[in-house]
CSV table of C-alpha atoms in Angstrom, one decimal:
chain,number,residue,atom,x,y,z
B,1416,UNK,CA,0.1,-0.3,0.0
B,1417,UNK,CA,2.6,2.3,0.4
B,1418,UNK,CA,3.9,2.6,-2.0
B,1419,UNK,CA,0.5,2.4,-4.6
B,1420,UNK,CA,0.7,5.1,-2.3
B,1421,UNK,CA,3.7,7.1,-3.0
B,1422,UNK,CA,3.5,6.2,-6.8
B,1423,UNK,CA,0.2,7.7,-7.2
B,1424,UNK,CA,1.6,10.6,-5.2
B,1425,UNK,CA,4.6,10.8,-7.4
B,1426,UNK,CA,2.4,11.0,-10.2
B,1427,UNK,CA,0.1,13.7,-9.2
B,1428,UNK,CA,3.3,15.7,-8.6
B,1429,UNK,CA,4.2,14.8,-12.5
B,1430,UNK,CA,1.4,16.0,-13.9
B,1431,UNK,CA,0.5,19.2,-12.1
B,1432,UNK,CA,4.1,20.1,-13.2
B,1433,UNK,CA,3.6,18.9,-17.1
B,1434,UNK,CA,1.7,21.7,-18.4
B,1435,UNK,CA,0.7,19.1,-21.2
B,1436,UNK,CA,-0.7,16.4,-19.3
B,1437,UNK,CA,-2.2,18.5,-16.8
B,1438,UNK,CA,-4.5,20.2,-19.5
B,1439,UNK,CA,-4.9,16.6,-20.9
B,1440,UNK,CA,-6.8,15.9,-17.7
B,1441,UNK,CA,-8.5,19.4,-17.0
B,1442,UNK,CA,-8.5,22.0,-19.7
B,1443,UNK,CA,-9.4,19.1,-23.2
B,1444,UNK,CA,-12.3,17.0,-20.8
B,1445,UNK,CA,-14.1,20.7,-20.0
B,1446,UNK,CA,-13.7,22.4,-23.8
B,1447,UNK,CA,-14.8,18.8,-25.5
B,1448,UNK,CA,-17.7,18.4,-23.0
B,1449,UNK,CA,-18.5,22.0,-23.2
B,1450,UNK,CA,-18.4,21.8,-27.0
B,1451,UNK,CA,-20.8,18.8,-27.0
B,1452,UNK,CA,-23.3,20.7,-24.3
B,1453,UNK,CA,-23.5,23.4,-26.2
B,1454,UNK,CA,-24.2,21.5,-29.6
B,1455,UNK,CA,-26.6,19.0,-27.7
B,1456,UNK,CA,-28.4,21.7,-26.2
B,1457,UNK,CA,-31.3,22.0,-28.1
B,1458,UNK,CA,-32.6,18.3,-27.8
B,1459,UNK,CA,-33.8,17.6,-30.7
B,1460,UNK,CA,-33.3,18.9,-34.2
B,1461,UNK,CA,-36.7,21.1,-34.6
B,1462,UNK,CA,-37.7,23.4,-38.0
B,1463,UNK,CA,-35.9,20.7,-40.1
B,1464,UNK,CA,-36.5,22.8,-44.0
B,1465,UNK,CA,-38.7,20.6,-46.2
B,1466,UNK,CA,-40.0,21.7,-49.7
B,1467,UNK,CA,-44.1,21.1,-50.7
B,1468,UNK,CA,-44.4,19.8,-54.1
B,1469,UNK,CA,-48.2,20.2,-54.7
B,1470,UNK,CA,-49.8,19.0,-57.6
B,1471,UNK,CA,-53.0,19.1,-56.4
B,1472,UNK,CA,-54.2,22.6,-54.8
B,1473,UNK,CA,-57.3,21.5,-53.4
B,1474,UNK,CA,-58.8,21.4,-49.9
B,1475,UNK,CA,-57.3,18.3,-48.8
B,1476,UNK,CA,-53.9,19.4,-50.3
B,1477,UNK,CA,-54.3,22.4,-48.2
B,1478,UNK,CA,-54.8,21.3,-45.4
B,1479,UNK,CA,-52.2,18.4,-45.4
B,1480,UNK,CA,-49.6,21.9,-46.0
B,1481,UNK,CA,-50.9,23.6,-43.4
B,1482,UNK,CA,-50.1,20.6,-40.6
B,1483,UNK,CA,-46.9,20.0,-41.7
B,1484,UNK,CA,-46.4,24.8,-41.4
B,1485,UNK,CA,-47.7,23.6,-37.5
B,1486,UNK,CA,-45.4,21.1,-36.9
B,1487,UNK,CA,-42.5,22.0,-34.3
B,1488,UNK,CA,-39.9,19.6,-36.4
B,1489,UNK,CA,-40.4,21.0,-39.6
B,1490,UNK,CA,-40.3,23.9,-41.6
B,1491,UNK,CA,-41.3,25.1,-44.9
B,1492,UNK,CA,-38.4,26.5,-47.3
B,1493,UNK,CA,-40.5,26.3,-50.8
B,1494,UNK,CA,-43.2,24.7,-52.9
B,1495,UNK,CA,-41.9,23.5,-56.6
B,1496,UNK,CA,-43.6,22.2,-59.2
B,1497,UNK,CA,-41.8,19.0,-59.8
B,1498,UNK,CA,-39.9,16.3,-57.9
B,1499,UNK,CA,-36.5,17.9,-59.6
B,1500,UNK,CA,-36.7,20.6,-58.2
B,1501,UNK,CA,-37.6,19.5,-54.7
B,1502,UNK,CA,-34.7,16.9,-55.3
B,1503,UNK,CA,-32.1,19.6,-56.6
B,1504,UNK,CA,-32.9,21.8,-53.6
B,1505,UNK,CA,-32.6,18.6,-51.1
B,1506,UNK,CA,-28.9,18.5,-53.0
B,1507,UNK,CA,-28.1,22.0,-52.0
B,1508,UNK,CA,-28.9,21.1,-48.8
B,1509,UNK,CA,-31.5,24.2,-48.7
B,1510,UNK,CA,-33.9,21.1,-47.8
B,1511,UNK,CA,-33.3,17.8,-45.7
B,1512,UNK,CA,-37.3,16.3,-47.3
B,1513,UNK,CA,-39.7,16.8,-49.8
B,1514,UNK,CA,-43.6,15.8,-49.6
B,1515,UNK,CA,-45.0,15.3,-53.2
B,1516,UNK,CA,-49.0,15.7,-52.7
B,1517,UNK,CA,-50.8,14.0,-56.2
B,1518,UNK,CA,-53.1,15.1,-58.5
B,1519,UNK,CA,-56.6,14.3,-56.7
B,1520,UNK,CA,-55.8,13.8,-53.8
B,1521,UNK,CA,-58.4,13.1,-51.5
B,1522,UNK,CA,-61.2,12.0,-54.4
B,1523,UNK,CA,-61.5,9.3,-56.3
B,1524,UNK,CA,-59.9,10.5,-59.1
B,1525,UNK,CA,-56.8,10.1,-57.2
B,1526,UNK,CA,-56.6,6.8,-58.3
B,1527,UNK,CA,-53.8,4.9,-56.0
B,1528,UNK,CA,-51.1,7.5,-56.3
B,1529,UNK,CA,-49.8,8.1,-52.9
B,1530,UNK,CA,-48.6,11.2,-50.1
B,1531,UNK,CA,-44.3,10.2,-50.8
B,1532,UNK,CA,-42.1,11.6,-48.7
B,1533,UNK,CA,-38.3,11.7,-49.8
B,1534,UNK,CA,-35.8,12.2,-47.3
B,1535,UNK,CA,-32.4,12.9,-47.4
B,1536,UNK,CA,-30.4,9.7,-46.6
B,1537,UNK,CA,-26.4,11.4,-46.7
B,1538,UNK,CA,-27.3,13.4,-43.2
B,1539,UNK,CA,-29.4,10.1,-42.2
B,1540,UNK,CA,-30.6,11.5,-38.6
B,1541,UNK,CA,-31.9,14.8,-40.0
B,1542,UNK,CA,-33.6,13.0,-42.2
B,1543,UNK,CA,-35.2,10.5,-40.9
B,1544,UNK,CA,-36.4,12.4,-38.4
B,1545,UNK,CA,-38.2,15.1,-41.1
B,1546,UNK,CA,-39.6,11.6,-42.8
B,1547,UNK,CA,-41.0,10.7,-39.6
B,1548,UNK,CA,-42.5,14.3,-38.5
B,1549,UNK,CA,-43.7,14.2,-42.3
B,1550,UNK,CA,-45.3,10.7,-42.0
B,1551,UNK,CA,-47.3,12.2,-38.8
B,1552,UNK,CA,-48.4,15.0,-40.1
B,1553,UNK,CA,-49.9,13.7,-43.6
B,1554,UNK,CA,-51.0,10.7,-42.1
B,1555,UNK,CA,-53.1,12.5,-38.9
B,1556,UNK,CA,-54.4,15.1,-41.5
B,1557,UNK,CA,-55.5,11.8,-43.6
B,1558,UNK,CA,-57.3,10.0,-41.3
B,1559,UNK,CA,-58.6,13.4,-40.1
B,1560,UNK,CA,-60.5,13.9,-43.7
B,1561,UNK,CA,-61.3,10.3,-44.4
B,1562,UNK,CA,-63.1,10.1,-41.0
B,1563,UNK,CA,-65.1,13.0,-41.7
B,1564,UNK,CA,-65.9,12.5,-45.3
B,1565,UNK,CA,-65.8,8.9,-45.7
B,1566,UNK,CA,-64.6,9.8,-49.3
B,1567,UNK,CA,-60.8,9.0,-49.1
B,1568,UNK,CA,-59.0,7.3,-52.1
B,1569,UNK,CA,-58.2,4.2,-50.8
B,1570,UNK,CA,-59.9,4.3,-47.0
B,1571,UNK,CA,-62.8,1.5,-46.7
B,1572,UNK,CA,-66.2,3.6,-45.3
B,1573,UNK,CA,-65.7,1.6,-42.0
B,1574,UNK,CA,-66.6,2.7,-38.7
B,1575,UNK,CA,-63.5,4.9,-36.7
B,1576,UNK,CA,-65.4,3.3,-33.5
B,1577,UNK,CA,-65.1,-0.2,-34.8
B,1578,UNK,CA,-61.1,0.0,-35.1
B,1579,UNK,CA,-58.6,-1.3,-32.6
B,1580,UNK,CA,-56.2,1.1,-30.9
B,1581,UNK,CA,-52.7,1.1,-30.5
B,1582,UNK,CA,-50.8,2.4,-27.6
B,1583,UNK,CA,-46.7,3.0,-28.6
B,1584,UNK,CA,-44.4,3.3,-25.4
B,1585,UNK,CA,-41.1,4.4,-25.5
B,1586,UNK,CA,-38.6,3.6,-22.8
B,1587,UNK,CA,-35.7,4.8,-21.6
B,1588,UNK,CA,-35.6,8.8,-23.5
B,1589,UNK,CA,-39.6,9.2,-23.7
B,1590,UNK,CA,-38.8,12.5,-25.4
B,1591,UNK,CA,-36.8,11.1,-28.3
B,1592,UNK,CA,-34.0,13.5,-27.6
B,1593,UNK,CA,-30.9,13.3,-29.4
B,1594,UNK,CA,-29.1,15.4,-26.3
B,1595,UNK,CA,-29.5,11.9,-23.9
B,1596,UNK,CA,-29.4,10.0,-26.9
B,1597,UNK,CA,-26.0,11.1,-28.4
B,1598,UNK,CA,-24.4,12.6,-24.8
B,1599,UNK,CA,-24.8,8.7,-23.5
B,1600,UNK,CA,-22.6,7.9,-26.2
B,1601,UNK,CA,-20.2,11.1,-26.7
B,1602,UNK,CA,-19.3,12.1,-23.2
B,1603,UNK,CA,-17.9,8.3,-22.6
B,1604,UNK,CA,-16.5,7.7,-25.7
B,1605,UNK,CA,-14.4,11.3,-25.7
B,1606,UNK,CA,-13.1,10.3,-22.2
B,1607,UNK,CA,-12.4,7.3,-22.8
B,1608,UNK,CA,-9.7,8.2,-26.0
B,1609,UNK,CA,-8.7,10.8,-23.6
B,1610,UNK,CA,-8.0,8.5,-20.8
B,1611,UNK,CA,-5.9,6.1,-23.1
B,1612,UNK,CA,-4.0,8.6,-24.3
B,1613,UNK,CA,-2.7,10.4,-20.7
B,1614,UNK,CA,-2.2,6.5,-19.9
B,1615,UNK,CA,0.2,5.8,-22.4
B,1616,UNK,CA,2.4,8.8,-21.7
B,1617,UNK,CA,2.4,7.7,-17.9
B,1618,UNK,CA,3.7,5.1,-18.7
B,1619,UNK,CA,6.0,6.3,-21.5
B,1620,UNK,CA,8.5,8.3,-19.0
B,1621,UNK,CA,9.2,5.0,-17.2
B,1622,UNK,CA,10.9,3.5,-20.1
B,1623,UNK,CA,15.2,4.3,-20.8
B,1624,UNK,CA,15.8,4.5,-24.4
B,1625,UNK,CA,13.0,1.2,-24.8
B,1626,UNK,CA,13.1,-0.7,-22.0
B,1627,UNK,CA,11.8,-1.0,-18.3
B,1628,UNK,CA,14.8,-2.8,-17.0
B,1629,UNK,CA,15.6,0.7,-14.5
B,1630,UNK,CA,12.3,0.3,-13.8
B,1631,UNK,CA,11.5,-3.2,-13.2
B,1632,UNK,CA,14.8,-3.5,-11.0
B,1633,UNK,CA,13.3,-1.7,-8.2
B,1634,UNK,CA,10.6,-4.1,-7.4
B,1635,UNK,CA,6.9,-3.6,-6.6
B,1636,UNK,CA,6.0,-3.5,-10.1
B,1637,UNK,CA,2.6,-4.4,-10.1
B,1638,UNK,CA,2.0,-1.7,-7.1
B,1639,UNK,CA,3.9,1.1,-8.5
B,1640,UNK,CA,2.0,0.5,-11.0
B,1641,UNK,CA,-1.4,0.7,-10.3
B,1642,UNK,CA,-0.8,3.5,-7.9
B,1643,UNK,CA,0.8,5.5,-11.5
B,1644,UNK,CA,-2.4,5.1,-13.6
B,1645,UNK,CA,-4.8,5.8,-10.4
B,1646,UNK,CA,-4.9,9.4,-10.7
B,1647,UNK,CA,-6.1,9.3,-14.6
B,1648,UNK,CA,-8.6,5.9,-13.4
B,1649,UNK,CA,-9.5,9.2,-10.9
B,1650,UNK,CA,-9.9,12.3,-13.7
B,1651,UNK,CA,-11.8,10.5,-16.1
B,1652,UNK,CA,-14.4,8.9,-13.4
B,1653,UNK,CA,-14.6,13.1,-12.2
B,1654,UNK,CA,-15.3,13.8,-15.7
B,1655,UNK,CA,-18.1,11.0,-16.5
B,1656,UNK,CA,-19.9,12.0,-13.0
B,1657,UNK,CA,-19.8,15.8,-14.1
B,1658,UNK,CA,-21.5,14.9,-17.9
B,1659,UNK,CA,-24.2,12.4,-16.1
B,1660,UNK,CA,-24.6,14.9,-13.5
B,1661,UNK,CA,-25.0,17.8,-16.6
B,1662,UNK,CA,-26.8,15.3,-18.4
B,1663,UNK,CA,-29.8,14.9,-15.5
B,1664,UNK,CA,-29.7,17.7,-13.1
B,1665,UNK,CA,-29.5,20.6,-15.4
B,1666,UNK,CA,-30.8,19.4,-18.4
B,1667,UNK,CA,-33.7,16.8,-16.7
B,1668,UNK,CA,-33.2,13.9,-17.9
B,1669,UNK,CA,-33.6,10.5,-16.1
B,1670,UNK,CA,-31.7,7.0,-15.7
B,1671,UNK,CA,-34.7,4.3,-15.0
B,1672,UNK,CA,-31.7,2.3,-12.8
B,1673,UNK,CA,-29.5,3.6,-10.5
B,1674,UNK,CA,-27.0,6.3,-11.4
B,1675,UNK,CA,-24.9,5.2,-8.6
B,1676,UNK,CA,-23.9,1.5,-10.6
B,1677,UNK,CA,-23.0,3.6,-13.5
B,1678,UNK,CA,-20.8,5.5,-12.2
B,1679,UNK,CA,-19.5,2.7,-10.5
B,1680,UNK,CA,-19.2,1.0,-14.7
B,1681,UNK,CA,-17.0,4.3,-15.5
B,1682,UNK,CA,-15.0,3.6,-12.9
B,1683,UNK,CA,-14.3,0.5,-14.0
B,1684,UNK,CA,-14.3,1.5,-18.1
B,1685,UNK,CA,-11.6,3.7,-16.8
B,1686,UNK,CA,-9.5,0.4,-14.8
B,1687,UNK,CA,-10.0,-1.0,-18.2
B,1688,UNK,CA,-8.8,1.7,-19.9
B,1689,UNK,CA,-5.2,1.8,-18.0
B,1690,UNK,CA,-5.1,-2.1,-18.9
B,1691,UNK,CA,-5.2,-2.2,-22.2
B,1692,UNK,CA,-3.2,1.6,-22.5
B,1693,UNK,CA,0.0,-0.3,-19.9
B,1694,UNK,CA,-0.3,-3.7,-22.5
B,1695,UNK,CA,0.4,-1.7,-25.6
B,1696,UNK,CA,3.4,0.4,-24.2
B,1697,UNK,CA,4.6,-2.9,-22.7
B,1698,UNK,CA,4.3,-4.6,-25.6
B,1699,UNK,CA,5.5,-2.0,-28.1
B,1700,UNK,CA,8.5,-0.4,-26.5
B,1701,UNK,CA,7.5,3.1,-28.0
B,1702,UNK,CA,5.6,5.9,-27.1
B,1703,UNK,CA,4.2,6.5,-30.6
B,1704,UNK,CA,3.6,3.6,-31.9
B,1705,UNK,CA,1.4,3.1,-28.2
B,1706,UNK,CA,-0.2,6.3,-28.7
B,1707,UNK,CA,-1.2,4.8,-32.4
B,1708,UNK,CA,-2.7,1.8,-30.8
B,1709,UNK,CA,-4.1,3.6,-28.2
B,1710,UNK,CA,-6.3,6.1,-30.9
B,1711,UNK,CA,-7.2,3.0,-32.4
B,1712,UNK,CA,-9.0,0.9,-29.8
B,1713,UNK,CA,-10.6,3.7,-28.1
B,1714,UNK,CA,-11.2,5.9,-31.4
B,1715,UNK,CA,-12.6,3.1,-33.0
B,1716,UNK,CA,-14.9,2.2,-29.7
B,1717,UNK,CA,-18.0,4.3,-30.3
B,1718,UNK,CA,-18.3,3.1,-33.9
B,1719,UNK,CA,-17.7,-0.8,-33.1
B,1720,UNK,CA,-19.5,-0.5,-30.0
B,1721,UNK,CA,-23.2,-1.5,-30.9
B,1722,UNK,CA,-25.2,1.9,-29.7
B,1723,UNK,CA,-25.0,3.4,-32.6
B,1724,UNK,CA,-24.7,1.6,-35.3
B,1725,UNK,CA,-25.6,-2.3,-35.3
B,1726,UNK,CA,-23.1,-5.6,-35.0
B,1727,UNK,CA,-25.5,-8.1,-35.9
B,1728,UNK,CA,-25.3,-9.2,-39.1
B,1729,UNK,CA,-21.6,-7.6,-39.3
B,1730,UNK,CA,-18.6,-9.1,-40.3
B,1731,UNK,CA,-16.4,-11.7,-38.4
B,1732,UNK,CA,-13.8,-8.9,-37.8
B,1733,UNK,CA,-16.4,-6.6,-36.7
B,1734,UNK,CA,-18.2,-8.8,-34.2
B,1735,UNK,CA,-14.7,-10.1,-32.5
B,1736,UNK,CA,-13.5,-6.4,-32.5
B,1737,UNK,CA,-16.7,-5.1,-31.2
B,1738,UNK,CA,-16.4,-7.7,-28.4
B,1739,UNK,CA,-12.6,-7.4,-27.2
B,1740,UNK,CA,-13.1,-3.2,-27.3
B,1741,UNK,CA,-13.9,-2.1,-23.1
B,1742,UNK,CA,-16.2,0.8,-24.5
B,1743,UNK,CA,-18.8,-1.9,-25.8
B,1744,UNK,CA,-19.1,-3.5,-22.3
B,1745,UNK,CA,-19.5,-0.1,-20.8
B,1746,UNK,CA,-22.2,1.0,-23.1
B,1747,UNK,CA,-24.1,-2.2,-22.4
B,1748,UNK,CA,-23.7,-1.5,-18.8
B,1749,UNK,CA,-25.2,2.0,-19.1
B,1750,UNK,CA,-28.0,1.1,-21.3
B,1751,UNK,CA,-29.4,-1.7,-19.1
B,1752,UNK,CA,-29.4,1.2,-16.2
B,1753,UNK,CA,-30.9,4.0,-18.3
B,1754,UNK,CA,-33.5,1.0,-18.8
B,1755,UNK,CA,-33.4,0.4,-15.5
B,1756,UNK,CA,-32.9,-3.2,-15.4
B,1757,UNK,CA,-31.9,-5.9,-12.9
B,1758,UNK,CA,-28.5,-6.6,-11.6
B,1759,UNK,CA,-28.1,-9.9,-13.8
B,1760,UNK,CA,-27.1,-7.7,-16.5
B,1761,UNK,CA,-25.2,-5.4,-14.8
B,1762,UNK,CA,-23.2,-7.8,-12.7
B,1763,UNK,CA,-22.6,-9.7,-16.3
B,1764,UNK,CA,-21.0,-6.3,-17.5
B,1765,UNK,CA,-19.3,-5.2,-14.4
B,1766,UNK,CA,-17.3,-8.6,-14.3
B,1767,UNK,CA,-16.6,-8.4,-18.3
B,1768,UNK,CA,-14.6,-5.1,-17.7
B,1769,UNK,CA,-12.7,-6.9,-14.4
B,1770,UNK,CA,-11.6,-9.3,-16.8
B,1771,UNK,CA,-8.8,-5.7,-18.4
B,1772,UNK,CA,-7.2,-5.0,-15.5
B,1773,UNK,CA,-6.2,-8.7,-15.0
B,1774,UNK,CA,-5.9,-10.3,-18.6
B,1775,UNK,CA,-4.1,-7.1,-20.2
B,1776,UNK,CA,-2.7,-5.4,-17.2
B,1777,UNK,CA,-1.7,-8.8,-16.1
B,1778,UNK,CA,0.3,-9.3,-19.2
B,1779,UNK,CA,1.5,-5.9,-19.6
B,1780,UNK,CA,2.9,-6.7,-16.0
B,1781,UNK,CA,4.8,-9.3,-17.0
B,1782,UNK,CA,6.3,-8.3,-20.1
B,1783,UNK,CA,7.6,-5.0,-17.9
B,1784,UNK,CA,8.7,-8.1,-14.9
B,1785,UNK,CA,11.1,-9.8,-17.9
B,1786,UNK,CA,13.3,-6.7,-18.7
B,1787,UNK,CA,14.3,-6.8,-14.7
B,1788,UNK,CA,15.3,-10.6,-15.3
B,1789,UNK,CA,17.1,-9.7,-18.5
B,1790,UNK,CA,18.7,-7.5,-16.8
């Protein structure tokens, strides 16, 4: 314990006396998390630019346009005569979606021509959100018009009271807020990368000409390494808690599970991050190479975590890499708590995160001790 304490105190002293390392644990998290807070503070995109192609101009067409204009998520930026002009506006990024109202809509003269919605898939989130808002606005207007006239093409004249109701309940993010969704992903992802880089620098200063022999011969290797890495784990957990408090207390979002278990998961994530950084430095004996490895591991972690893009059905490499990354298991733990899952999934994810200091950290310590034996 004395060795661990002395190493921890020495590392705090080194960080405070080294402006770059101090900035990496203080200024950089503040800037990056602050920038994300500013970008996501609106919650979800509003007033998404939409273009109208009205081939009818009748009563129902005007109702559809009014419903779209009244939707808080949409903003009509133009009315054009044909689809080609609407697509041109979307390609110029003047609109993210377009709705085409066919001639004769609301009458039997419309035939089977549907109301068409186009959205810009190059901007997947905003385009899909605009398309969803358009679908809701158009469907509600058509339903109201059909119920009042029973003359809408394609709808049977049935008694609406006989139709079953449908209730959709959104779990975990009932407000459909992108701030809550992305904040839970980006905050830990950014901190994971920063702490990985900081830990590589912390272990790298123990090398002399690409060897740990001078350090390893002193003894107490495991305790010293744990002490040197603990300030970075503490710093990462501190900023993770600060970000979590910003999302919950300041912005008003709510996790159905335990915030304390999420904080415990954050601590385990940064312990795992430190262990992976230790292994990279011990295996490569090069700070530059280890930094590159840390950026590859931590930088790709969010994309392969399965939290933003689906991994099921992906190639073998993607599925294996997904399981290797520590952020994957933290995201599972965190999302389970956001949804209010039981203790079983938490214990499984936490147990997996504990394997990183045991396996990666243990292997790194063995590699460093070999320098002492070979001296």
